[in-house]
CSV table of C-alpha atoms in Angstrom, one decimal:
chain,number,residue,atom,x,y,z
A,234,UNK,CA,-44.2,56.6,98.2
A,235,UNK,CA,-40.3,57.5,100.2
A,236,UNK,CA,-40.9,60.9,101.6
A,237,UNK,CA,-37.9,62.8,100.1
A,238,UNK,CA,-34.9,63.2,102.1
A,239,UNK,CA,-34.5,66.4,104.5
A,240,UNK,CA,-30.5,66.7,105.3
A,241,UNK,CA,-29.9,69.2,108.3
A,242,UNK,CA,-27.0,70.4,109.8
A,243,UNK,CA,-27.1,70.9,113.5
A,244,UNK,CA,-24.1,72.8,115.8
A,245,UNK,CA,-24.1,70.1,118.3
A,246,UNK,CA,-22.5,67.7,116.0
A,247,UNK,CA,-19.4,69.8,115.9
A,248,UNK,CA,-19.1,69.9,119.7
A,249,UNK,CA,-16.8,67.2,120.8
A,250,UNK,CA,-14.1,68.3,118.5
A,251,UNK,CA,-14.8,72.0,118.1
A,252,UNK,CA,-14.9,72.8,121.8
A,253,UNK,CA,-11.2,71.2,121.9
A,254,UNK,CA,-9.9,72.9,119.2
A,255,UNK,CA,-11.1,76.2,119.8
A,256,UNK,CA,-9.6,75.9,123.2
A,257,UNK,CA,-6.4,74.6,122.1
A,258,UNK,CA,-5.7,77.2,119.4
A,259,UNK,CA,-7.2,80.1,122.1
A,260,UNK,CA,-4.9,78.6,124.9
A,261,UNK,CA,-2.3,78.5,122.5
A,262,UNK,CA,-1.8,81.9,121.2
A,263,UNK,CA,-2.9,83.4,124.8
A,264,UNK,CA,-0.5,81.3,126.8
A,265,UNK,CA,2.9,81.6,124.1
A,266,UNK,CA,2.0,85.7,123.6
A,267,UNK,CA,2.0,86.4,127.5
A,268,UNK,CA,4.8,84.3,127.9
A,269,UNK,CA,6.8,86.1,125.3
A,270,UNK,CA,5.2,89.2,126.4
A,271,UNK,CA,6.4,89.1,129.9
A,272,UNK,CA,9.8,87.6,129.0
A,273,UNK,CA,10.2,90.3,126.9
A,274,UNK,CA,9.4,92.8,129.7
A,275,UNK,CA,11.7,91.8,131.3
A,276,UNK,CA,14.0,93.1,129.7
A,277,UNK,CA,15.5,89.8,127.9
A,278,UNK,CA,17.2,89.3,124.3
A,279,UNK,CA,16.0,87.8,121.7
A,280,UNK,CA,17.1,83.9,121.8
A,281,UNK,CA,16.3,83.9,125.4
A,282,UNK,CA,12.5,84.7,124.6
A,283,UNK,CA,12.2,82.4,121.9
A,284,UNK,CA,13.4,79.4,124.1
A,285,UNK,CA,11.1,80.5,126.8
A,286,UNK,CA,8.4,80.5,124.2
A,287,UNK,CA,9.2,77.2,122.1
A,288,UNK,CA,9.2,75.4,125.7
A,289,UNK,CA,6.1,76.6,126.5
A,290,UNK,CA,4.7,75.9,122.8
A,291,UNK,CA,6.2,72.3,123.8
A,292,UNK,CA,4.7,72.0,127.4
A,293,UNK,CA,1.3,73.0,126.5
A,294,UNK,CA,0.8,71.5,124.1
A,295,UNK,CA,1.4,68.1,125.6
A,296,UNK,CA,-0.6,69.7,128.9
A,297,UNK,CA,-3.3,70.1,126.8
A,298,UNK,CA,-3.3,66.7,125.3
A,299,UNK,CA,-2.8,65.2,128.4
A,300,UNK,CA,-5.5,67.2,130.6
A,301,UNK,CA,-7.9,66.3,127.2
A,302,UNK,CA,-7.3,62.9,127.6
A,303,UNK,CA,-7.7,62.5,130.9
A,304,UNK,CA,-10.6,64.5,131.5
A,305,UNK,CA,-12.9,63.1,128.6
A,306,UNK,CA,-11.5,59.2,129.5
A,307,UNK,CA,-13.2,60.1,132.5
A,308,UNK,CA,-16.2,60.8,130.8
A,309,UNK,CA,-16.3,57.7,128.7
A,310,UNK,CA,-15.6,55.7,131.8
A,311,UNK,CA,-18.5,57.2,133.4
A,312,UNK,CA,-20.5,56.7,129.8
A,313,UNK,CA,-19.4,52.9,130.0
A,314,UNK,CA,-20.5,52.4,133.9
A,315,UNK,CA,-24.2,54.0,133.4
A,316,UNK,CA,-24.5,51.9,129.8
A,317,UNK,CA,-23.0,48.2,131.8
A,318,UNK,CA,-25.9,49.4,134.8
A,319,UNK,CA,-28.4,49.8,132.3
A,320,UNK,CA,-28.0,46.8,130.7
A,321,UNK,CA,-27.6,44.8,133.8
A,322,UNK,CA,-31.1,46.2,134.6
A,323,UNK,CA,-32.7,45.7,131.0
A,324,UNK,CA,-31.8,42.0,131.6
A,325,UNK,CA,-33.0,41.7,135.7
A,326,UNK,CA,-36.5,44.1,135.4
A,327,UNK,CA,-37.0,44.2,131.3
A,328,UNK,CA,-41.1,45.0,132.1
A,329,UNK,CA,-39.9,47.8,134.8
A,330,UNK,CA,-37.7,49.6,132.3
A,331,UNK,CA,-40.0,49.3,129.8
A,332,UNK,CA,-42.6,51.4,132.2
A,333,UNK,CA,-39.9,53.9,133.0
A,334,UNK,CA,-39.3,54.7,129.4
A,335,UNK,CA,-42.5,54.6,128.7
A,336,UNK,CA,-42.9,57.3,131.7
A,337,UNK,CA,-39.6,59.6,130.3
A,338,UNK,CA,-42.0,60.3,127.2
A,339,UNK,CA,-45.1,60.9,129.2
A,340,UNK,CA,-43.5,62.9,130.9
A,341,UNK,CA,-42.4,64.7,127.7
A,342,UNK,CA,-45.4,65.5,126.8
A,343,UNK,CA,-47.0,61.7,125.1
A,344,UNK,CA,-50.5,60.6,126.2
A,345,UNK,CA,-50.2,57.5,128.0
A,346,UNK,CA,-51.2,55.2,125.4
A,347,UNK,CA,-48.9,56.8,122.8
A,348,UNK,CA,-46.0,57.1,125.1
A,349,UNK,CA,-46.6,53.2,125.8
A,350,UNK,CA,-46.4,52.6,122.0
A,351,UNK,CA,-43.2,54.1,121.3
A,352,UNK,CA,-41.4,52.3,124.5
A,353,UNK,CA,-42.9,49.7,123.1
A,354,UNK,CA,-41.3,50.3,119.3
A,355,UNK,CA,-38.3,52.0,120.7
A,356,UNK,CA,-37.3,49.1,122.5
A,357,UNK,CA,-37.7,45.9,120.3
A,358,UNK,CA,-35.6,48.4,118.2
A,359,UNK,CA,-32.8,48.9,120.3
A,360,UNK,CA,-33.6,49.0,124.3
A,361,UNK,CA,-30.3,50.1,124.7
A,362,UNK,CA,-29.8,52.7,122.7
A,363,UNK,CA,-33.7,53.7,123.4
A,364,UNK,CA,-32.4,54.1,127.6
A,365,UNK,CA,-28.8,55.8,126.9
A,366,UNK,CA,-30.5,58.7,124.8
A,367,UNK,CA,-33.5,59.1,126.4
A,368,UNK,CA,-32.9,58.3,130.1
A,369,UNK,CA,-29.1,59.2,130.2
A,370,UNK,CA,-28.4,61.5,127.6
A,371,UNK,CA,-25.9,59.7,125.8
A,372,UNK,CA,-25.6,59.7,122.3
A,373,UNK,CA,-23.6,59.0,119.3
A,374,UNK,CA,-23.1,62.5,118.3
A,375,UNK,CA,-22.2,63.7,122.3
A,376,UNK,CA,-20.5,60.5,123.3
A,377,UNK,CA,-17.1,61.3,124.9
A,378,UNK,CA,-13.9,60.7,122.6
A,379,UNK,CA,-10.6,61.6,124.2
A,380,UNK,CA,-8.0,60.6,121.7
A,381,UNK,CA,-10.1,62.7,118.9
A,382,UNK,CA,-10.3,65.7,122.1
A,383,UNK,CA,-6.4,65.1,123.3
A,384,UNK,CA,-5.1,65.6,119.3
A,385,UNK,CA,-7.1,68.7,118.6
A,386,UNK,CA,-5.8,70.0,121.4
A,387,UNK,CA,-2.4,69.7,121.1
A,388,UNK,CA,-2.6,70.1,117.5
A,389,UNK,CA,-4.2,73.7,117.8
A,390,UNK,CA,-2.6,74.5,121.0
A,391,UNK,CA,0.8,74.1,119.0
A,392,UNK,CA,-0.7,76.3,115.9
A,393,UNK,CA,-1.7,78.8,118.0
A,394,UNK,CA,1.5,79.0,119.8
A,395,UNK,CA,3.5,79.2,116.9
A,396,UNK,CA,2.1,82.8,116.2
A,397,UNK,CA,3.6,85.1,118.2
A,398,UNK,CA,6.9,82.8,118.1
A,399,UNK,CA,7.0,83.7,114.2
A,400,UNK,CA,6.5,87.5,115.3
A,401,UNK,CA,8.7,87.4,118.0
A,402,UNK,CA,10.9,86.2,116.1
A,403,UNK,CA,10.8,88.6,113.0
A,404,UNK,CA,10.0,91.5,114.7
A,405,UNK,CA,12.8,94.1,116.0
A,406,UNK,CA,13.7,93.8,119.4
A,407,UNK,CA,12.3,96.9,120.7
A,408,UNK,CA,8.6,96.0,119.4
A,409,UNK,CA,8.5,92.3,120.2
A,410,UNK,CA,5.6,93.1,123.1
A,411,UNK,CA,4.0,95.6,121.0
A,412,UNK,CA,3.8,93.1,117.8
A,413,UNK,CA,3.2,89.9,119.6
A,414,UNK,CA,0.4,91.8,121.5
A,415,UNK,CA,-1.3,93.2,118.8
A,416,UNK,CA,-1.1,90.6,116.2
A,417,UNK,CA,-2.1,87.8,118.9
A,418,UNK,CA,-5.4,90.1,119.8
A,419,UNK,CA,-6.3,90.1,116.1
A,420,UNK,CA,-6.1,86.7,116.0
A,421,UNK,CA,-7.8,85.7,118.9
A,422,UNK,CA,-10.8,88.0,118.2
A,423,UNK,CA,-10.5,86.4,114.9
A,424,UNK,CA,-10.9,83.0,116.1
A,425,UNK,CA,-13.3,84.1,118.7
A,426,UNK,CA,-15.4,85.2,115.9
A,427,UNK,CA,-15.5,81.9,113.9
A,428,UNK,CA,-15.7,79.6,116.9
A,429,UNK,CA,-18.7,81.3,117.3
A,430,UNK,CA,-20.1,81.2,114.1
A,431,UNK,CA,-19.1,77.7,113.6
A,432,UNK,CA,-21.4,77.0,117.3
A,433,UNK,CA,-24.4,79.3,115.7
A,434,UNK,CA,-23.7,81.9,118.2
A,435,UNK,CA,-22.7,85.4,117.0
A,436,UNK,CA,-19.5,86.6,116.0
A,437,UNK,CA,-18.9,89.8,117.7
A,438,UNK,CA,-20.2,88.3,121.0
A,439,UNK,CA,-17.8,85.6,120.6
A,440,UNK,CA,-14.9,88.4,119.7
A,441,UNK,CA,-15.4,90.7,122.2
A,442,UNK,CA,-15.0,88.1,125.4
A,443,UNK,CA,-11.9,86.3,123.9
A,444,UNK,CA,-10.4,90.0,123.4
A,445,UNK,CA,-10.9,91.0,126.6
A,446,UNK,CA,-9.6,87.9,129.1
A,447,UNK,CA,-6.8,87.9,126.4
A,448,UNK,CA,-6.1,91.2,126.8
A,449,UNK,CA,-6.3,91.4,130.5
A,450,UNK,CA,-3.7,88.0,130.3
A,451,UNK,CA,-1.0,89.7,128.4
A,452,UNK,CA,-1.4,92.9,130.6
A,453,UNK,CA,-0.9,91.1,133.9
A,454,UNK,CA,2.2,88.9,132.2
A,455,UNK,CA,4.0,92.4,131.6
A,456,UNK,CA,3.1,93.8,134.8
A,457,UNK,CA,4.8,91.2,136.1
A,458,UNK,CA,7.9,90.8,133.6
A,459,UNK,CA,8.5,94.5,134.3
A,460,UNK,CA,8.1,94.0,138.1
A,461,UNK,CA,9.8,91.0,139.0
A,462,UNK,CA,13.1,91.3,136.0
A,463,UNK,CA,13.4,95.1,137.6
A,464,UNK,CA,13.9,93.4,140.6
A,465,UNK,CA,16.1,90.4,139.9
């Protein structure tokens, strides 16, 4: 008799492309808002603030693609090189890796005999596969992806960023830092929230820290506007 199906869902399938769109958007909205912020301090109009922030909508969000890209192609490369080793040595010592699997699941906890059996199972199944999850932590769901990581990126960096353009852009003159600082805290705690909840983690730890490195951002971006436009 089947034994009847048991779907789960599990966080860590969401990791690859939740991790890079909950920095993007974060990055987004933080980076744009102080930048409009401490334009606006400064003592700037209106057009000139919205160019300053539309170019750095523009420039992070390709950053953020780029920096993605990069750093998870990196990853895969290094994926690729322990996989092409592994498989040289599967080939050159087949009875030696067999022993060393065999060995990962004693170690895990397997009698001997059992942990032999499953090495055993494991690898006229797929000795491969069996090595890279089990001796090298690579698998399907964690593998490294960079043009999935580069796109969320700059896909959320660029929805993020586009928030405190549309207030900045709607609100009166006199309240842009006010309005853009507000709303983008909201936001941010917001997304800090459901990051966190979408992870399994809770929601008003997850609000509170993203509220207050924000925060402290767009403070220090004023104190600055104020500082150095005074002065020019």
């Amino acid at each position: 008799m089947p034994r009847p199906s048991h779907p789960e869902r599990h966080f860590t399938e969401r990791i690859g492309w939740l991790r890079a769109a909950v920095l993007g958007a974060n990055d987004g909205i933080v980076s744009t808002a102080a930048l409009v912020v401490g334009v606006a301090a400064a003592g700037t109009d209106r057009p000139a603030i919205l160019v300053a922030g539309l170019a750095g909508l523009v420039a992070g969000a390709m950053s953020m693609a780029a920096g993605e890209y990069i750093s998870v192609s990196s990853q895969a490369d290094t994926e690729r090189a322990d996989l092409a080793r592994e498989q040289s040595e599967l080939a050159s010592d087949p009875e030696g890796e067999l022993r060393e699997l065999a060995g990962i699941y004693e170690a895990r906890g397997l009698d001997p005999e059992l942990a032999q059996r499953v090495a055993e199972q494991l690898t006229a199944h797929d000795a491969l596969g069996a090595h890279a999850r089990d001796e090298l932590g690579i698998s399907e769901v964690l593998s490294a992806r960079p043009v999935q990581a580069a796109l969320a990126s700059a896909a959320t960096f660029a929805v993020g960023a586009a928030l405190p353009l549309v207030v900045a852009a709607v609100t009166p003159r006199a309240a842009i830092i006010m309005a853009v600082a507000a709303s983008s805290l909201v936001c941010l705690a917001a997304l800090g929230a459901l990051a966190a909840s979408a992870g399994g983690a809770g929601r008003m730890r997850g609000a509170a820290r993203v509220t207050f490195w924000s925060a402290l951002a767009l403070l220090m971006t004023a104190l600055v506007g104020r500082v150095f436009g005074t002065v020019v």
